[in-house]
């Protein structure tokens, strides 16, 4: 190996370690902030074969080794019998990790093809069927939590989708009770950026399984929102971080939902409502500086201090 290749390898390892540390830190912080994992939990980690779920499983396994509490992990994949699905990939990978796992085989593909008219999107019915099977599996396995691989970008995209198309200020909760009322669902990657996960998955070389085997078209509305946010991120670094911070810093008195704030009872005796509104003029907003960690200078071997020359 040449000296140049050695330096390149050293730089790659440095950048990988930094990226892994950031994802691990963000995941650990989300788990702590929302009390996602508790002592004695048995976590069913939903593994789709995509970059997000692979990353989530690996990071949770890493945190499991150093956590001050004890919890179990069991990886679960649903084989929906889609044509071309490489059924051997995930079992081989999970065996290599030494993690407990279960492959659930259910032919939902045929059901969806039979029920949904040609040309119509299959995603809604497929999602409903998949959700029911995973809830049933969690119960059978004695899982106390179900972990999904949604990340910060998914949460923001959902917020804008609901604002643009649904008329709601509603995102994607990091922790919730399942719609059948029987399970707690967690999203440990809630603080992680998608671009970090993409880089990490590429560096790790995960055996990614394509998500379009069923032939369904992507959600065009979500695609449009994703493109919009990606464009903002390129033109205004740090904006994604600022917008996500806003989701954690809500001021109900300065919105217009009277179910969240009692506007009708306001009179002179109510006093000043905190939040910064000055009544007659539009408020000046002081920019919130939030560092985009992706812009922090990466390791450059040429900038190393050579102590032998001192």
PDB file of C-alpha atoms in Angstrom:
ATOM      1  CA  UNK A   1       0.000   0.000   0.000  1.00  0.00           C
ATOM      2  CA  UNK A   2       1.378   3.404  -0.974  1.00  0.00           C
ATOM      3  CA  UNK A   3       1.776   6.243   1.522  1.00  0.00           C
ATOM      4  CA  UNK A   4      -1.006   8.112  -0.284  1.00  0.00           C
ATOM      5  CA  UNK A   5      -3.374   5.157   0.077  1.00  0.00           C
ATOM      6  CA  UNK A   6      -2.456   4.815   3.752  1.00  0.00           C
ATOM      7  CA  UNK A   7      -3.290   8.468   4.344  1.00  0.00           C
ATOM      8  CA  UNK A   8      -6.557   8.063   2.429  1.00  0.00           C
ATOM      9  CA  UNK A   9      -7.487   5.034   4.520  1.00  0.00           C
ATOM     10  CA  UNK A  10      -6.647   6.958   7.684  1.00  0.00           C
ATOM     11  CA  UNK A  11      -8.847   9.850   6.561  1.00  0.00           C
ATOM     12  CA  UNK A  12     -11.709   7.517   5.680  1.00  0.00           C
ATOM     13  CA  UNK A  13     -11.490   5.809   9.070  1.00  0.00           C
ATOM     14  CA  UNK A  14     -11.456   9.164  10.856  1.00  0.00           C
ATOM     15  CA  UNK A  15     -14.520  10.384   8.965  1.00  0.00           C
ATOM     16  CA  UNK A  16     -16.322   7.077   9.530  1.00  0.00           C
ATOM     17  CA  UNK A  17     -15.631   7.194  13.272  1.00  0.00           C
ATOM     18  CA  UNK A  18     -16.872  10.783  13.448  1.00  0.00           C
ATOM     19  CA  UNK A  19     -20.045   9.927  11.534  1.00  0.00           C
ATOM     20  CA  UNK A  20     -20.726   6.823  13.619  1.00  0.00           C
ATOM     21  CA  UNK A  21     -20.219   8.798  16.817  1.00  0.00           C
ATOM     22  CA  UNK A  22     -22.688  11.473  15.649  1.00  0.00           C
ATOM     23  CA  UNK A  23     -25.398   8.957  14.719  1.00  0.00           C
ATOM     24  CA  UNK A  24     -24.833   7.059  17.954  1.00  0.00           C
ATOM     25  CA  UNK A  25     -24.990  10.274  20.002  1.00  0.00           C
ATOM     26  CA  UNK A  26     -28.149  11.500  18.269  1.00  0.00           C
ATOM     27  CA  UNK A  27     -29.834   8.126  18.710  1.00  0.00           C
ATOM     28  CA  UNK A  28     -28.885   7.949  22.372  1.00  0.00           C
ATOM     29  CA  UNK A  29     -30.166  11.490  22.933  1.00  0.00           C
ATOM     30  CA  UNK A  30     -33.525  10.730  21.311  1.00  0.00           C
ATOM     31  CA  UNK A  31     -33.878   7.569  23.392  1.00  0.00           C
ATOM     32  CA  UNK A  32     -33.168   9.570  26.558  1.00  0.00           C
ATOM     33  CA  UNK A  33     -35.350  12.581  25.671  1.00  0.00           C
ATOM     34  CA  UNK A  34     -38.431  10.476  24.966  1.00  0.00           C
ATOM     35  CA  UNK A  35     -37.715   7.598  27.374  1.00  0.00           C
ATOM     36  CA  UNK A  36     -37.888   5.194  24.457  1.00  0.00           C
ATOM     37  CA  UNK A  37     -36.107   2.257  26.066  1.00  0.00           C
ATOM     38  CA  UNK A  38     -36.442   1.150  29.681  1.00  0.00           C
ATOM     39  CA  UNK A  39     -34.790  -1.495  31.812  1.00  0.00           C
ATOM     40  CA  UNK A  40     -36.054  -4.963  30.892  1.00  0.00           C
ATOM     41  CA  UNK A  41     -37.506  -3.940  27.525  1.00  0.00           C
ATOM     42  CA  UNK A  42     -37.635  -6.407  24.657  1.00  0.00           C
ATOM     43  CA  UNK A  43     -37.367  -4.331  21.486  1.00  0.00           C
ATOM     44  CA  UNK A  44     -38.691  -5.661  18.200  1.00  0.00           C
ATOM     45  CA  UNK A  45     -36.526  -3.945  15.573  1.00  0.00           C
ATOM     46  CA  UNK A  46     -38.402  -3.804  12.263  1.00  0.00           C
ATOM     47  CA  UNK A  47     -35.893  -4.560   9.518  1.00  0.00           C
ATOM     48  CA  UNK A  48     -37.048  -3.786   5.986  1.00  0.00           C
ATOM     49  CA  UNK A  49     -33.699  -4.265   4.292  1.00  0.00           C
ATOM     50  CA  UNK A  50     -33.249  -0.531   3.670  1.00  0.00           C
ATOM     51  CA  UNK A  51     -30.492   1.810   4.838  1.00  0.00           C
ATOM     52  CA  UNK A  52     -32.488   3.232   7.760  1.00  0.00           C
ATOM     53  CA  UNK A  53     -33.394  -0.050   9.430  1.00  0.00           C
ATOM     54  CA  UNK A  54     -29.907  -1.525   8.928  1.00  0.00           C
ATOM     55  CA  UNK A  55     -28.390   1.551  10.578  1.00  0.00           C
ATOM     56  CA  UNK A  56     -30.940   1.509  13.404  1.00  0.00           C
ATOM     57  CA  UNK A  57     -30.235  -2.134  14.230  1.00  0.00           C
ATOM     58  CA  UNK A  58     -26.465  -1.668  14.273  1.00  0.00           C
ATOM     59  CA  UNK A  59     -26.598   1.474  16.417  1.00  0.00           C
ATOM     60  CA  UNK A  60     -29.041  -0.111  18.885  1.00  0.00           C
ATOM     61  CA  UNK A  61     -26.744  -3.135  19.176  1.00  0.00           C
ATOM     62  CA  UNK A  62     -23.843  -0.778  19.864  1.00  0.00           C
ATOM     63  CA  UNK A  63     -25.794   1.160  22.507  1.00  0.00           C
ATOM     64  CA  UNK A  64     -26.975  -2.093  24.081  1.00  0.00           C
ATOM     65  CA  UNK A  65     -23.377  -2.963  24.976  1.00  0.00           C
ATOM     66  CA  UNK A  66     -22.734   0.266  26.884  1.00  0.00           C
ATOM     67  CA  UNK A  67     -26.189   1.215  28.190  1.00  0.00           C
ATOM     68  CA  UNK A  68     -26.665   1.498  31.975  1.00  0.00           C
ATOM     69  CA  UNK A  69     -29.846  -0.573  31.602  1.00  0.00           C
ATOM     70  CA  UNK A  70     -30.498  -4.058  30.274  1.00  0.00           C
ATOM     71  CA  UNK A  71     -32.707  -4.619  27.235  1.00  0.00           C
ATOM     72  CA  UNK A  72     -33.128  -7.232  24.504  1.00  0.00           C
ATOM     73  CA  UNK A  73     -33.241  -6.811  20.739  1.00  0.00           C
ATOM     74  CA  UNK A  74     -34.960  -9.046  18.215  1.00  0.00           C
ATOM     75  CA  UNK A  75     -34.815  -8.141  14.533  1.00  0.00           C
ATOM     76  CA  UNK A  76     -37.957  -8.911  12.532  1.00  0.00           C
ATOM     77  CA  UNK A  77     -38.390  -8.858   8.772  1.00  0.00           C
ATOM     78  CA  UNK A  78     -41.653  -9.381   6.926  1.00  0.00           C
ATOM     79  CA  UNK A  79     -41.233 -11.350   3.700  1.00  0.00           C
ATOM     80  CA  UNK A  80     -44.332 -10.304   1.738  1.00  0.00           C
ATOM     81  CA  UNK A  81     -43.569 -12.669  -1.155  1.00  0.00           C
ATOM     82  CA  UNK A  82     -42.903  -9.923  -3.657  1.00  0.00           C
ATOM     83  CA  UNK A  83     -41.455 -11.214  -6.951  1.00  0.00           C
ATOM     84  CA  UNK A  84     -37.680 -11.044  -6.901  1.00  0.00           C
ATOM     85  CA  UNK A  85     -37.371 -10.646  -3.125  1.00  0.00           C
ATOM     86  CA  UNK A  86     -33.951 -12.097  -2.150  1.00  0.00           C
ATOM     87  CA  UNK A  87     -35.115 -14.196   0.805  1.00  0.00           C
ATOM     88  CA  UNK A  88     -31.588 -15.365   1.687  1.00  0.00           C
ATOM     89  CA  UNK A  89     -30.027 -11.918   2.190  1.00  0.00           C
ATOM     90  CA  UNK A  90     -31.374 -10.892   5.595  1.00  0.00           C
ATOM     91  CA  UNK A  91     -31.059 -14.285   7.341  1.00  0.00           C
ATOM     92  CA  UNK A  92     -27.418 -14.520   6.231  1.00  0.00           C
ATOM     93  CA  UNK A  93     -26.692 -10.983   7.384  1.00  0.00           C
ATOM     94  CA  UNK A  94     -28.449 -11.399  10.749  1.00  0.00           C
ATOM     95  CA  UNK A  95     -26.698 -14.723  11.368  1.00  0.00           C
ATOM     96  CA  UNK A  96     -23.378 -12.934  10.841  1.00  0.00           C
ATOM     97  CA  UNK A  97     -24.344 -10.355  13.487  1.00  0.00           C
ATOM     98  CA  UNK A  98     -25.351 -12.979  16.016  1.00  0.00           C
ATOM     99  CA  UNK A  99     -28.562 -11.116  16.840  1.00  0.00           C
ATOM    100  CA  UNK A 100     -31.849 -12.850  17.612  1.00  0.00           C
ATOM    101  CA  UNK A 101     -34.170 -12.563  14.633  1.00  0.00           C
ATOM    102  CA  UNK A 102     -37.385 -13.793  13.039  1.00  0.00           C
ATOM    103  CA  UNK A 103     -38.436 -13.799   9.391  1.00  0.00           C
ATOM    104  CA  UNK A 104     -42.227 -13.621   9.064  1.00  0.00           C
ATOM    105  CA  UNK A 105     -43.565 -14.984   5.768  1.00  0.00           C
ATOM    106  CA  UNK A 106     -46.957 -13.631   4.692  1.00  0.00           C
ATOM    107  CA  UNK A 107     -48.112 -13.366   1.075  1.00  0.00           C
ATOM    108  CA  UNK A 108     -49.582  -9.874   1.303  1.00  0.00           C
ATOM    109  CA  UNK A 109     -48.364  -9.161  -2.233  1.00  0.00           C
ATOM    110  CA  UNK A 110     -51.027 -11.423  -3.781  1.00  0.00           C
ATOM    111  CA  UNK A 111     -53.746  -9.932  -1.578  1.00  0.00           C
ATOM    112  CA  UNK A 112     -52.837  -6.397  -2.610  1.00  0.00           C
ATOM    113  CA  UNK A 113     -52.628  -7.307  -6.290  1.00  0.00           C
ATOM    114  CA  UNK A 114     -56.069  -8.901  -6.074  1.00  0.00           C
ATOM    115  CA  UNK A 115     -57.776  -6.069  -4.169  1.00  0.00           C
ATOM    116  CA  UNK A 116     -56.271  -2.933  -5.737  1.00  0.00           C
ATOM    117  CA  UNK A 117     -57.337  -1.992  -9.298  1.00  0.00           C
ATOM    118  CA  UNK A 118     -54.577  -1.819 -11.882  1.00  0.00           C
ATOM    119  CA  UNK A 119     -52.947   1.596 -12.019  1.00  0.00           C
ATOM    120  CA  UNK A 120     -53.904   2.511  -8.448  1.00  0.00           C
ATOM    121  CA  UNK A 121     -51.298   2.815  -5.703  1.00  0.00           C
ATOM    122  CA  UNK A 122     -50.965  -0.243  -3.500  1.00  0.00           C
ATOM    123  CA  UNK A 123     -49.138   1.451  -0.639  1.00  0.00           C
ATOM    124  CA  UNK A 124     -52.115   2.172   1.650  1.00  0.00           C
ATOM    125  CA  UNK A 125     -53.477  -1.383   1.736  1.00  0.00           C
ATOM    126  CA  UNK A 126     -49.989  -2.889   1.848  1.00  0.00           C
ATOM    127  CA  UNK A 127     -49.092  -0.670   4.805  1.00  0.00           C
ATOM    128  CA  UNK A 128     -52.268  -1.642   6.667  1.00  0.00           C
ATOM    129  CA  UNK A 129     -51.650  -5.346   6.166  1.00  0.00           C
ATOM    130  CA  UNK A 130     -47.989  -5.038   7.132  1.00  0.00           C
ATOM    131  CA  UNK A 131     -48.840  -3.079  10.268  1.00  0.00           C
ATOM    132  CA  UNK A 132     -51.337  -5.689  11.436  1.00  0.00           C
ATOM    133  CA  UNK A 133     -48.876  -8.536  10.903  1.00  0.00           C
ATOM    134  CA  UNK A 134     -46.099  -6.723  12.765  1.00  0.00           C
ATOM    135  CA  UNK A 135     -48.404  -5.935  15.703  1.00  0.00           C
ATOM    136  CA  UNK A 136     -49.397  -9.597  15.880  1.00  0.00           C
ATOM    137  CA  UNK A 137     -45.747 -10.668  15.683  1.00  0.00           C
ATOM    138  CA  UNK A 138     -44.745  -8.270  18.467  1.00  0.00           C
ATOM    139  CA  UNK A 139     -47.386  -9.829  20.696  1.00  0.00           C
ATOM    140  CA  UNK A 140     -46.244 -13.363  19.852  1.00  0.00           C
ATOM    141  CA  UNK A 141     -42.614 -12.476  20.612  1.00  0.00           C
ATOM    142  CA  UNK A 142     -43.431 -10.730  23.883  1.00  0.00           C
ATOM    143  CA  UNK A 143     -41.967  -7.452  22.630  1.00  0.00           C
ATOM    144  CA  UNK A 144     -42.539  -4.418  24.850  1.00  0.00           C
ATOM    145  CA  UNK A 145     -41.543  -1.878  22.178  1.00  0.00           C
ATOM    146  CA  UNK A 146     -41.566  -1.785  18.373  1.00  0.00           C
ATOM    147  CA  UNK A 147     -38.681   0.180  16.819  1.00  0.00           C
ATOM    148  CA  UNK A 148     -39.098   1.807  13.391  1.00  0.00           C
ATOM    149  CA  UNK A 149     -36.333   3.380  11.308  1.00  0.00           C
ATOM    150  CA  UNK A 150     -37.844   6.804  10.519  1.00  0.00           C
ATOM    151  CA  UNK A 151     -35.363   9.675  10.806  1.00  0.00           C
ATOM    152  CA  UNK A 152     -35.449  13.460  11.223  1.00  0.00           C
ATOM    153  CA  UNK A 153     -36.056  14.122   7.524  1.00  0.00           C
ATOM    154  CA  UNK A 154     -39.049  11.750   7.526  1.00  0.00           C
ATOM    155  CA  UNK A 155     -40.506  13.662  10.468  1.00  0.00           C
ATOM    156  CA  UNK A 156     -40.053  17.062   8.801  1.00  0.00           C
ATOM    157  CA  UNK A 157     -41.397  15.798   5.477  1.00  0.00           C
ATOM    158  CA  UNK A 158     -44.513  14.556   7.257  1.00  0.00           C
ATOM    159  CA  UNK A 159     -44.975  17.941   8.943  1.00  0.00           C
ATOM    160  CA  UNK A 160     -44.917  19.758   5.598  1.00  0.00           C
ATOM    161  CA  UNK A 161     -47.076  17.119   3.910  1.00  0.00           C
ATOM    162  CA  UNK A 162     -49.753  17.650   6.545  1.00  0.00           C
ATOM    163  CA  UNK A 163     -49.507  21.439   6.258  1.00  0.00           C
ATOM    164  CA  UNK A 164     -49.556  21.494   2.447  1.00  0.00           C
ATOM    165  CA  UNK A 165     -52.121  18.782   1.795  1.00  0.00           C
ATOM    166  CA  UNK A 166     -53.878  17.944   5.066  1.00  0.00           C
ATOM    167  CA  UNK A 167     -54.378  21.335   6.694  1.00  0.00           C
ATOM    168  CA  UNK A 168     -52.779  20.166   9.956  1.00  0.00           C
ATOM    169  CA  UNK A 169     -49.732  21.023  12.043  1.00  0.00           C
ATOM    170  CA  UNK A 170     -48.860  17.375  12.503  1.00  0.00           C
ATOM    171  CA  UNK A 171     -45.572  15.567  12.152  1.00  0.00           C
ATOM    172  CA  UNK A 172     -44.458  12.047  13.022  1.00  0.00           C
ATOM    173  CA  UNK A 173     -44.125  11.358  16.776  1.00  0.00           C
ATOM    174  CA  UNK A 174     -40.849   9.881  18.069  1.00  0.00           C
ATOM    175  CA  UNK A 175     -42.890   7.708  20.449  1.00  0.00           C
ATOM    176  CA  UNK A 176     -46.545   6.676  20.388  1.00  0.00           C
ATOM    177  CA  UNK A 177     -49.066   4.012  21.290  1.00  0.00           C
ATOM    178  CA  UNK A 178     -49.986   1.854  18.282  1.00  0.00           C
ATOM    179  CA  UNK A 179     -53.383   2.371  16.677  1.00  0.00           C
ATOM    180  CA  UNK A 180     -54.629  -0.912  18.144  1.00  0.00           C
ATOM    181  CA  UNK A 181     -53.699   0.346  21.614  1.00  0.00           C
ATOM    182  CA  UNK A 182     -51.502  -2.643  22.437  1.00  0.00           C
ATOM    183  CA  UNK A 183     -47.935  -1.554  21.682  1.00  0.00           C
ATOM    184  CA  UNK A 184     -45.498   1.310  22.214  1.00  0.00           C
ATOM    185  CA  UNK A 185     -43.804   2.314  18.957  1.00  0.00           C
ATOM    186  CA  UNK A 186     -40.467   4.154  19.033  1.00  0.00           C
ATOM    187  CA  UNK A 187     -38.342   5.905  16.411  1.00  0.00           C
ATOM    188  CA  UNK A 188     -34.758   5.899  17.763  1.00  0.00           C
ATOM    189  CA  UNK A 189     -33.369   7.697  14.672  1.00  0.00           C
ATOM    190  CA  UNK A 190     -35.677  10.701  15.202  1.00  0.00           C
ATOM    191  CA  UNK A 191     -32.697  13.061  15.673  1.00  0.00           C
ATOM    192  CA  UNK A 192     -30.584  11.607  12.829  1.00  0.00           C
ATOM    193  CA  UNK A 193     -30.233  13.252   9.422  1.00  0.00           C
ATOM    194  CA  UNK A 194     -30.948  11.151   6.340  1.00  0.00           C
ATOM    195  CA  UNK A 195     -27.751  12.299   4.645  1.00  0.00           C
ATOM    196  CA  UNK A 196     -25.760  10.931   7.595  1.00  0.00           C
ATOM    197  CA  UNK A 197     -27.565   7.595   7.346  1.00  0.00           C
ATOM    198  CA  UNK A 198     -26.949   7.430   3.576  1.00  0.00           C
ATOM    199  CA  UNK A 199     -23.216   8.000   4.090  1.00  0.00           C
ATOM    200  CA  UNK A 200     -23.060   5.548   6.962  1.00  0.00           C
ATOM    201  CA  UNK A 201     -24.910   2.792   5.089  1.00  0.00           C
ATOM    202  CA  UNK A 202     -22.616   3.282   2.101  1.00  0.00           C
ATOM    203  CA  UNK A 203     -19.508   3.052   4.283  1.00  0.00           C
ATOM    204  CA  UNK A 204     -20.827  -0.057   6.030  1.00  0.00           C
ATOM    205  CA  UNK A 205     -21.773  -1.754   2.761  1.00  0.00           C
ATOM    206  CA  UNK A 206     -25.131  -3.063   3.956  1.00  0.00           C
ATOM    207  CA  UNK A 207     -26.874  -5.620   1.680  1.00  0.00           C
ATOM    208  CA  UNK A 208     -29.638  -3.167   0.731  1.00  0.00           C
ATOM    209  CA  UNK A 209     -32.837  -4.685  -0.645  1.00  0.00           C
ATOM    210  CA  UNK A 210     -34.707  -2.464  -3.176  1.00  0.00           C
ATOM    211  CA  UNK A 211     -37.974  -1.047  -1.854  1.00  0.00           C
ATOM    212  CA  UNK A 212     -39.790  -1.054  -5.214  1.00  0.00           C
ATOM    213  CA  UNK A 213     -40.008  -4.788  -5.841  1.00  0.00           C
ATOM    214  CA  UNK A 214     -43.805  -4.546  -5.767  1.00  0.00           C
ATOM    215  CA  UNK A 215     -43.698  -2.143  -8.710  1.00  0.00           C
ATOM    216  CA  UNK A 216     -45.585   0.599  -6.850  1.00  0.00           C
ATOM    217  CA  UNK A 217     -44.869   4.229  -7.625  1.00  0.00           C
ATOM    218  CA  UNK A 218     -43.367   6.514  -4.977  1.00  0.00           C
ATOM    219  CA  UNK A 219     -45.632   8.966  -3.167  1.00  0.00           C
ATOM    220  CA  UNK A 220     -45.375  11.981  -5.476  1.00  0.00           C
ATOM    221  CA  UNK A 221     -46.442  14.450  -2.788  1.00  0.00           C
ATOM    222  CA  UNK A 222     -43.740  13.216  -0.408  1.00  0.00           C
ATOM    223  CA  UNK A 223     -41.224  13.244  -3.261  1.00  0.00           C
ATOM    224  CA  UNK A 224     -42.015  16.905  -3.946  1.00  0.00           C
ATOM    225  CA  UNK A 225     -41.616  17.841  -0.272  1.00  0.00           C
ATOM    226  CA  UNK A 226     -38.341  15.909  -0.052  1.00  0.00           C
ATOM    227  CA  UNK A 227     -36.964  17.751  -3.088  1.00  0.00           C
ATOM    228  CA  UNK A 228     -38.028  21.078  -1.582  1.00  0.00           C
ATOM    229  CA  UNK A 229     -36.301  20.354   1.737  1.00  0.00           C
ATOM    230  CA  UNK A 230     -33.160  19.062   0.021  1.00  0.00           C
ATOM    231  CA  UNK A 231     -33.011  22.253  -2.044  1.00  0.00           C
ATOM    232  CA  UNK A 232     -33.361  24.393   1.097  1.00  0.00           C
ATOM    233  CA  UNK A 233     -30.663  22.356   2.795  1.00  0.00           C
ATOM    234  CA  UNK A 234     -28.226  22.999  -0.055  1.00  0.00           C
ATOM    235  CA  UNK A 235     -29.006  26.714  -0.379  1.00  0.00           C
ATOM    236  CA  UNK A 236     -29.413  27.474   3.321  1.00  0.00           C
ATOM    237  CA  UNK A 237     -27.204  25.167   5.415  1.00  0.00           C
ATOM    238  CA  UNK A 238     -28.601  24.678   8.899  1.00  0.00           C
ATOM    239  CA  UNK A 239     -32.222  25.346   7.926  1.00  0.00           C
ATOM    240  CA  UNK A 240     -33.275  21.716   8.406  1.00  0.00           C
ATOM    241  CA  UNK A 241     -31.829  21.779  11.919  1.00  0.00           C
ATOM    242  CA  UNK A 242     -33.635  25.054  12.706  1.00  0.00           C
ATOM    243  CA  UNK A 243     -36.970  23.744  11.427  1.00  0.00           C
ATOM    244  CA  UNK A 244     -36.675  20.581  13.469  1.00  0.00           C
ATOM    245  CA  UNK A 245     -35.844  22.662  16.535  1.00  0.00           C
ATOM    246  CA  UNK A 246     -39.103  24.571  15.925  1.00  0.00           C
ATOM    247  CA  UNK A 247     -41.029  21.313  16.318  1.00  0.00           C
ATOM    248  CA  UNK A 248     -39.623  21.102  19.851  1.00  0.00           C
ATOM    249  CA  UNK A 249     -40.297  24.735  20.666  1.00  0.00           C
ATOM    250  CA  UNK A 250     -44.029  25.266  20.086  1.00  0.00           C
ATOM    251  CA  UNK A 251     -45.834  28.390  21.367  1.00  0.00           C
ATOM    252  CA  UNK A 252     -49.597  27.562  21.318  1.00  0.00           C
ATOM    253  CA  UNK A 253     -50.585  31.150  22.203  1.00  0.00           C
ATOM    254  CA  UNK A 254     -49.081  32.306  18.917  1.00  0.00           C
ATOM    255  CA  UNK A 255     -50.855  29.857  16.671  1.00  0.00           C
ATOM    256  CA  UNK A 256     -54.602  29.812  16.001  1.00  0.00           C
ATOM    257  CA  UNK A 257     -55.838  26.551  17.496  1.00  0.00           C
ATOM    258  CA  UNK A 258     -58.340  27.470  20.210  1.00  0.00           C
ATOM    259  CA  UNK A 259     -58.332  23.873  21.460  1.00  0.00           C
ATOM    260  CA  UNK A 260     -54.697  24.373  22.501  1.00  0.00           C
ATOM    261  CA  UNK A 261     -54.993  27.887  23.901  1.00  0.00           C
ATOM    262  CA  UNK A 262     -57.934  29.684  25.532  1.00  0.00           C
ATOM    263  CA  UNK A 263     -58.130  32.792  23.331  1.00  0.00           C
ATOM    264  CA  UNK A 264     -61.767  33.483  24.281  1.00  0.00           C
ATOM    265  CA  UNK A 265     -60.886  34.179  27.902  1.00  0.00           C
ATOM    266  CA  UNK A 266     -58.229  36.796  27.119  1.00  0.00           C
ATOM    267  CA  UNK A 267     -58.977  40.279  28.449  1.00  0.00           C
ATOM    268  CA  UNK A 268     -56.965  43.156  29.909  1.00  0.00           C
ATOM    269  CA  UNK A 269     -56.590  41.355  33.199  1.00  0.00           C
ATOM    270  CA  UNK A 270     -54.930  38.369  31.515  1.00  0.00           C
ATOM    271  CA  UNK A 271     -51.571  40.104  31.433  1.00  0.00           C
ATOM    272  CA  UNK A 272     -48.974  39.969  28.702  1.00  0.00           C
ATOM    273  CA  UNK A 273     -48.758  36.672  26.873  1.00  0.00           C
ATOM    274  CA  UNK A 274     -45.167  35.541  26.573  1.00  0.00           C
ATOM    275  CA  UNK A 275     -44.009  34.849  23.054  1.00  0.00           C
ATOM    276  CA  UNK A 276     -42.787  38.105  21.574  1.00  0.00           C
ATOM    277  CA  UNK A 277     -45.809  39.585  19.764  1.00  0.00           C
ATOM    278  CA  UNK A 278     -45.817  43.399  19.834  1.00  0.00           C
ATOM    279  CA  UNK A 279     -49.359  43.877  18.536  1.00  0.00           C
ATOM    280  CA  UNK A 280     -49.174  46.344  15.648  1.00  0.00           C
ATOM    281  CA  UNK A 281     -45.962  45.485  13.823  1.00  0.00           C
ATOM    282  CA  UNK A 282     -44.668  42.295  12.289  1.00  0.00           C
ATOM    283  CA  UNK A 283     -42.128  40.740  14.570  1.00  0.00           C
ATOM    284  CA  UNK A 284     -38.452  40.738  13.627  1.00  0.00           C
ATOM    285  CA  UNK A 285     -37.110  37.214  13.951  1.00  0.00           C
ATOM    286  CA  UNK A 286     -33.565  36.879  15.205  1.00  0.00           C
ATOM    287  CA  UNK A 287     -31.838  34.135  13.193  1.00  0.00           C
ATOM    288  CA  UNK A 288     -31.183  31.003  15.217  1.00  0.00           C
ATOM    289  CA  UNK A 289     -27.725  29.693  14.418  1.00  0.00           C
ATOM    290  CA  UNK A 290     -27.797  25.917  14.324  1.00  0.00           C
ATOM    291  CA  UNK A 291     -24.643  24.222  13.119  1.00  0.00           C
ATOM    292  CA  UNK A 292     -24.947  21.764  10.270  1.00  0.00           C
ATOM    293  CA  UNK A 293     -22.437  19.169  11.418  1.00  0.00           C
ATOM    294  CA  UNK A 294     -22.020  17.998   7.848  1.00  0.00           C
ATOM    295  CA  UNK A 295     -20.177  21.238   7.111  1.00  0.00           C
ATOM    296  CA  UNK A 296     -17.576  20.742   9.833  1.00  0.00           C
ATOM    297  CA  UNK A 297     -14.173  20.295   8.214  1.00  0.00           C
ATOM    298  CA  UNK A 298     -13.341  16.678   7.542  1.00  0.00           C
ATOM    299  CA  UNK A 299     -10.003  15.087   8.320  1.00  0.00           C
ATOM    300  CA  UNK A 300      -7.204  16.158   6.006  1.00  0.00           C
ATOM    301  CA  UNK A 301      -3.891  14.305   6.525  1.00  0.00           C
ATOM    302  CA  UNK A 302      -1.961  17.243   5.039  1.00  0.00           C
ATOM    303  CA  UNK A 303      -3.078  19.416   7.974  1.00  0.00           C
ATOM    304  CA  UNK A 304      -1.693  17.042  10.605  1.00  0.00           C
ATOM    305  CA  UNK A 305       0.997  18.383  12.889  1.00  0.00           C
ATOM    306  CA  UNK A 306       4.230  16.507  12.178  1.00  0.00           C
ATOM    307  CA  UNK A 307       5.825  16.271  15.615  1.00  0.00           C
ATOM    308  CA  UNK A 308       9.048  14.821  14.180  1.00  0.00           C
ATOM    309  CA  UNK A 309       9.847  18.211  12.645  1.00  0.00           C
ATOM    310  CA  UNK A 310       9.399  20.196  15.868  1.00  0.00           C
TER     311      UNK A 310
END
